[in-house]
């Protein structure tokens, strides 16, 4: 693992330690072609799968040994998981699936920019969104909180063990905003590149620092 600790709590040497790894899936048709999507169950592209294998061979990912392993159950997260960790048994946390873009699912960026509320969110002018027929800030946040509660329950029941979740860019951004609310980053500042993510250290289920993967 390599990276830079950006936020550190001074009381990191006491309490039960758990590390949570959030890994974004590899490139899909959507990420490669700048198509707006979230709930559409896209597969990895050939190049996306190759990039994940290259990152795996570089040794950037954590070991699955003795770790609690999860995906969101979507095809792109399952494929990414298998490329990194093979056929390891794992669970799913569907609450941590990507934002549902509703009527803007699979829309090109040009069309998204024609929808003023989405344009403002996409450009980082506001942290609120409300996609017609899809998620709003409120519905997505409620779902993320439920998913985070599940992660906390997993770590509580497995003290000292790593938890690894292969999930989505928007979800990772939302979780980082939740866990490190004292850092004034907008959603896009937290967004990792496909195949990358964060290692978050918890003490007694409280997040104390993180490292970029």
mmCIF file of C-alpha atoms in Angstrom, residues 38-187:
data_model
loop_
_atom_site.group_PDB
_atom_site.id
_atom_site.type_symbol
_atom_site.label_atom_id
_atom_site.label_comp_id
_atom_site.label_asym_id
_atom_site.label_seq_id
_atom_site.Cartn_x
_atom_site.Cartn_y
_atom_site.Cartn_z
ATOM 1 C CA UNK A 38 -25.152 4.879 -11.814
ATOM 2 C CA UNK A 39 -27.874 2.236 -11.542
ATOM 3 C CA UNK A 40 -27.212 0.744 -15.001
ATOM 4 C CA UNK A 41 -25.423 -2.568 -14.504
ATOM 5 C CA UNK A 42 -22.474 -2.065 -16.856
ATOM 6 C CA UNK A 43 -19.566 -4.464 -17.217
ATOM 7 C CA UNK A 44 -15.895 -3.549 -17.181
ATOM 8 C CA UNK A 45 -14.371 -2.750 -20.539
ATOM 9 C CA UNK A 46 -11.465 -4.832 -21.823
ATOM 10 C CA UNK A 47 -9.104 -1.956 -21.019
ATOM 11 C CA UNK A 48 -10.732 -1.517 -17.625
ATOM 12 C CA UNK A 49 -10.095 -5.152 -16.735
ATOM 13 C CA UNK A 50 -6.500 -4.893 -17.980
ATOM 14 C CA UNK A 51 -5.892 -1.814 -15.811
ATOM 15 C CA UNK A 52 -7.213 -3.593 -12.714
ATOM 16 C CA UNK A 53 -4.871 -6.538 -13.353
ATOM 17 C CA UNK A 54 -1.954 -4.125 -13.767
ATOM 18 C CA UNK A 55 -2.771 -2.354 -10.503
ATOM 19 C CA UNK A 56 -3.128 -5.724 -8.761
ATOM 20 C CA UNK A 57 0.287 -6.794 -10.063
ATOM 21 C CA UNK A 58 1.775 -3.533 -8.763
ATOM 22 C CA UNK A 59 0.682 -4.629 -5.278
ATOM 23 C CA UNK A 60 -1.502 -1.616 -4.432
ATOM 24 C CA UNK A 61 -4.378 -3.669 -3.016
ATOM 25 C CA UNK A 62 -4.665 -5.136 0.498
ATOM 26 C CA UNK A 63 -4.447 -8.823 1.241
ATOM 27 C CA UNK A 64 -7.739 -10.668 1.477
ATOM 28 C CA UNK A 65 -6.335 -12.968 4.165
ATOM 29 C CA UNK A 66 -8.551 -12.827 7.280
ATOM 30 C CA UNK A 67 -10.396 -9.790 5.843
ATOM 31 C CA UNK A 68 -14.158 -9.285 5.640
ATOM 32 C CA UNK A 69 -14.882 -9.030 1.914
ATOM 33 C CA UNK A 70 -17.780 -7.249 0.194
ATOM 34 C CA UNK A 71 -19.026 -5.771 -3.068
ATOM 35 C CA UNK A 72 -22.247 -3.939 -3.844
ATOM 36 C CA UNK A 73 -23.422 -6.859 -5.976
ATOM 37 C CA UNK A 74 -23.327 -4.908 -9.243
ATOM 38 C CA UNK A 75 -21.567 -6.520 -12.199
ATOM 39 C CA UNK A 76 -18.709 -4.010 -12.372
ATOM 40 C CA UNK A 77 -17.901 -4.454 -8.696
ATOM 41 C CA UNK A 78 -18.102 -8.246 -8.916
ATOM 42 C CA UNK A 79 -15.781 -8.302 -11.925
ATOM 43 C CA UNK A 80 -13.300 -5.959 -10.253
ATOM 44 C CA UNK A 81 -13.385 -8.026 -7.062
ATOM 45 C CA UNK A 82 -12.658 -11.264 -8.947
ATOM 46 C CA UNK A 83 -9.766 -9.707 -10.854
ATOM 47 C CA UNK A 84 -8.161 -8.582 -7.583
ATOM 48 C CA UNK A 85 -9.101 -11.313 -5.128
ATOM 49 C CA UNK A 86 -10.084 -14.288 -7.283
ATOM 50 C CA UNK A 87 -12.950 -16.528 -6.191
ATOM 51 C CA UNK A 88 -12.821 -15.547 -2.518
ATOM 52 C CA UNK A 89 -16.227 -15.864 -0.786
ATOM 53 C CA UNK A 90 -17.716 -12.449 -0.079
ATOM 54 C CA UNK A 91 -20.917 -10.690 0.875
ATOM 55 C CA UNK A 92 -22.792 -7.804 -0.703
ATOM 56 C CA UNK A 93 -24.012 -4.467 0.646
ATOM 57 C CA UNK A 94 -26.648 -3.300 -1.883
ATOM 58 C CA UNK A 95 -27.294 -0.080 0.057
ATOM 59 C CA UNK A 96 -23.894 1.092 -1.176
ATOM 60 C CA UNK A 97 -24.745 0.922 -4.871
ATOM 61 C CA UNK A 98 -24.117 3.975 -7.012
ATOM 62 C CA UNK A 99 -26.429 6.994 -7.349
ATOM 63 C CA UNK A 100 -29.490 6.341 -9.511
ATOM 64 C CA UNK A 101 -29.471 9.031 -12.204
ATOM 65 C CA UNK A 102 -33.093 8.371 -13.190
ATOM 66 C CA UNK A 103 -33.990 9.890 -16.553
ATOM 67 C CA UNK A 104 -30.370 10.906 -17.051
ATOM 68 C CA UNK A 105 -29.064 7.329 -16.859
ATOM 69 C CA UNK A 106 -26.681 6.644 -19.769
ATOM 70 C CA UNK A 107 -26.963 10.242 -20.980
ATOM 71 C CA UNK A 108 -23.908 11.892 -22.543
ATOM 72 C CA UNK A 109 -22.343 14.761 -20.658
ATOM 73 C CA UNK A 110 -23.814 17.294 -23.112
ATOM 74 C CA UNK A 111 -27.364 16.258 -22.188
ATOM 75 C CA UNK A 112 -26.592 16.372 -18.476
ATOM 76 C CA UNK A 113 -25.376 19.940 -18.865
ATOM 77 C CA UNK A 114 -28.757 20.899 -20.338
ATOM 78 C CA UNK A 115 -30.417 19.993 -17.008
ATOM 79 C CA UNK A 116 -29.603 23.005 -14.848
ATOM 80 C CA UNK A 117 -29.699 21.375 -11.354
ATOM 81 C CA UNK A 118 -27.502 18.500 -12.560
ATOM 82 C CA UNK A 119 -25.144 20.899 -14.316
ATOM 83 C CA UNK A 120 -24.631 22.859 -11.094
ATOM 84 C CA UNK A 121 -23.961 19.664 -9.123
ATOM 85 C CA UNK A 122 -21.655 18.261 -11.788
ATOM 86 C CA UNK A 123 -19.656 21.514 -11.840
ATOM 87 C CA UNK A 124 -19.281 21.499 -8.051
ATOM 88 C CA UNK A 125 -21.436 24.610 -7.579
ATOM 89 C CA UNK A 126 -23.718 22.767 -5.135
ATOM 90 C CA UNK A 127 -23.559 19.533 -3.163
ATOM 91 C CA UNK A 128 -27.265 18.849 -3.691
ATOM 92 C CA UNK A 129 -28.865 16.882 -6.511
ATOM 93 C CA UNK A 130 -32.326 15.656 -7.479
ATOM 94 C CA UNK A 131 -32.340 13.493 -10.599
ATOM 95 C CA UNK A 132 -35.758 13.185 -12.259
ATOM 96 C CA UNK A 133 -36.992 9.638 -11.638
ATOM 97 C CA UNK A 134 -33.853 8.815 -9.655
ATOM 98 C CA UNK A 135 -32.062 9.642 -6.432
ATOM 99 C CA UNK A 136 -32.134 12.936 -4.590
ATOM 100 C CA UNK A 137 -29.587 14.050 -2.029
ATOM 101 C CA UNK A 138 -31.976 12.858 0.696
ATOM 102 C CA UNK A 139 -32.675 9.378 -0.700
ATOM 103 C CA UNK A 140 -29.034 8.729 -1.529
ATOM 104 C CA UNK A 141 -27.843 9.959 1.872
ATOM 105 C CA UNK A 142 -30.328 7.729 3.696
ATOM 106 C CA UNK A 143 -29.094 4.746 1.716
ATOM 107 C CA UNK A 144 -25.435 5.597 2.360
ATOM 108 C CA UNK A 145 -26.100 5.908 6.089
ATOM 109 C CA UNK A 146 -27.731 2.462 6.120
ATOM 110 C CA UNK A 147 -24.763 1.029 4.251
ATOM 111 C CA UNK A 148 -22.314 2.698 6.605
ATOM 112 C CA UNK A 149 -24.202 1.266 9.574
ATOM 113 C CA UNK A 150 -23.688 -2.181 8.043
ATOM 114 C CA UNK A 151 -19.964 -1.507 7.668
ATOM 115 C CA UNK A 152 -19.756 -0.431 11.310
ATOM 116 C CA UNK A 153 -21.561 -3.603 12.344
ATOM 117 C CA UNK A 154 -19.142 -5.723 10.343
ATOM 118 C CA UNK A 155 -16.129 -4.056 11.942
ATOM 119 C CA UNK A 156 -17.647 -4.229 15.410
ATOM 120 C CA UNK A 157 -18.087 -7.980 15.035
ATOM 121 C CA UNK A 158 -14.579 -8.457 13.626
ATOM 122 C CA UNK A 159 -12.254 -6.385 15.863
ATOM 123 C CA UNK A 160 -8.753 -6.062 14.488
ATOM 124 C CA UNK A 161 -9.663 -7.387 11.042
ATOM 125 C CA UNK A 162 -9.657 -5.507 7.744
ATOM 126 C CA UNK A 163 -12.868 -4.897 5.816
ATOM 127 C CA UNK A 164 -12.615 -4.549 2.032
ATOM 128 C CA UNK A 165 -15.450 -3.161 -0.097
ATOM 129 C CA UNK A 166 -15.369 -2.866 -3.890
ATOM 130 C CA UNK A 167 -17.921 -0.203 -4.735
ATOM 131 C CA UNK A 168 -18.476 3.026 -6.694
ATOM 132 C CA UNK A 169 -16.989 6.488 -7.049
ATOM 133 C CA UNK A 170 -20.005 8.436 -5.831
ATOM 134 C CA UNK A 171 -20.403 6.100 -2.875
ATOM 135 C CA UNK A 172 -16.749 6.433 -1.893
ATOM 136 C CA UNK A 173 -17.035 10.229 -2.062
ATOM 137 C CA UNK A 174 -20.148 10.169 0.113
ATOM 138 C CA UNK A 175 -18.542 7.886 2.702
ATOM 139 C CA UNK A 176 -15.404 10.033 2.847
ATOM 140 C CA UNK A 177 -17.549 13.133 3.365
ATOM 141 C CA UNK A 178 -19.343 11.293 6.156
ATOM 142 C CA UNK A 179 -16.223 10.000 7.913
ATOM 143 C CA UNK A 180 -14.073 13.116 7.460
ATOM 144 C CA UNK A 181 -16.626 15.891 7.606
ATOM 145 C CA UNK A 182 -14.047 18.249 9.095
ATOM 146 C CA UNK A 183 -12.214 18.380 5.768
ATOM 147 C CA UNK A 184 -13.915 20.813 3.414
ATOM 148 C CA UNK A 185 -13.817 18.844 0.174
ATOM 149 C CA UNK A 186 -16.614 18.728 -2.364
ATOM 150 C CA UNK A 187 -17.722 15.412 -3.831
#
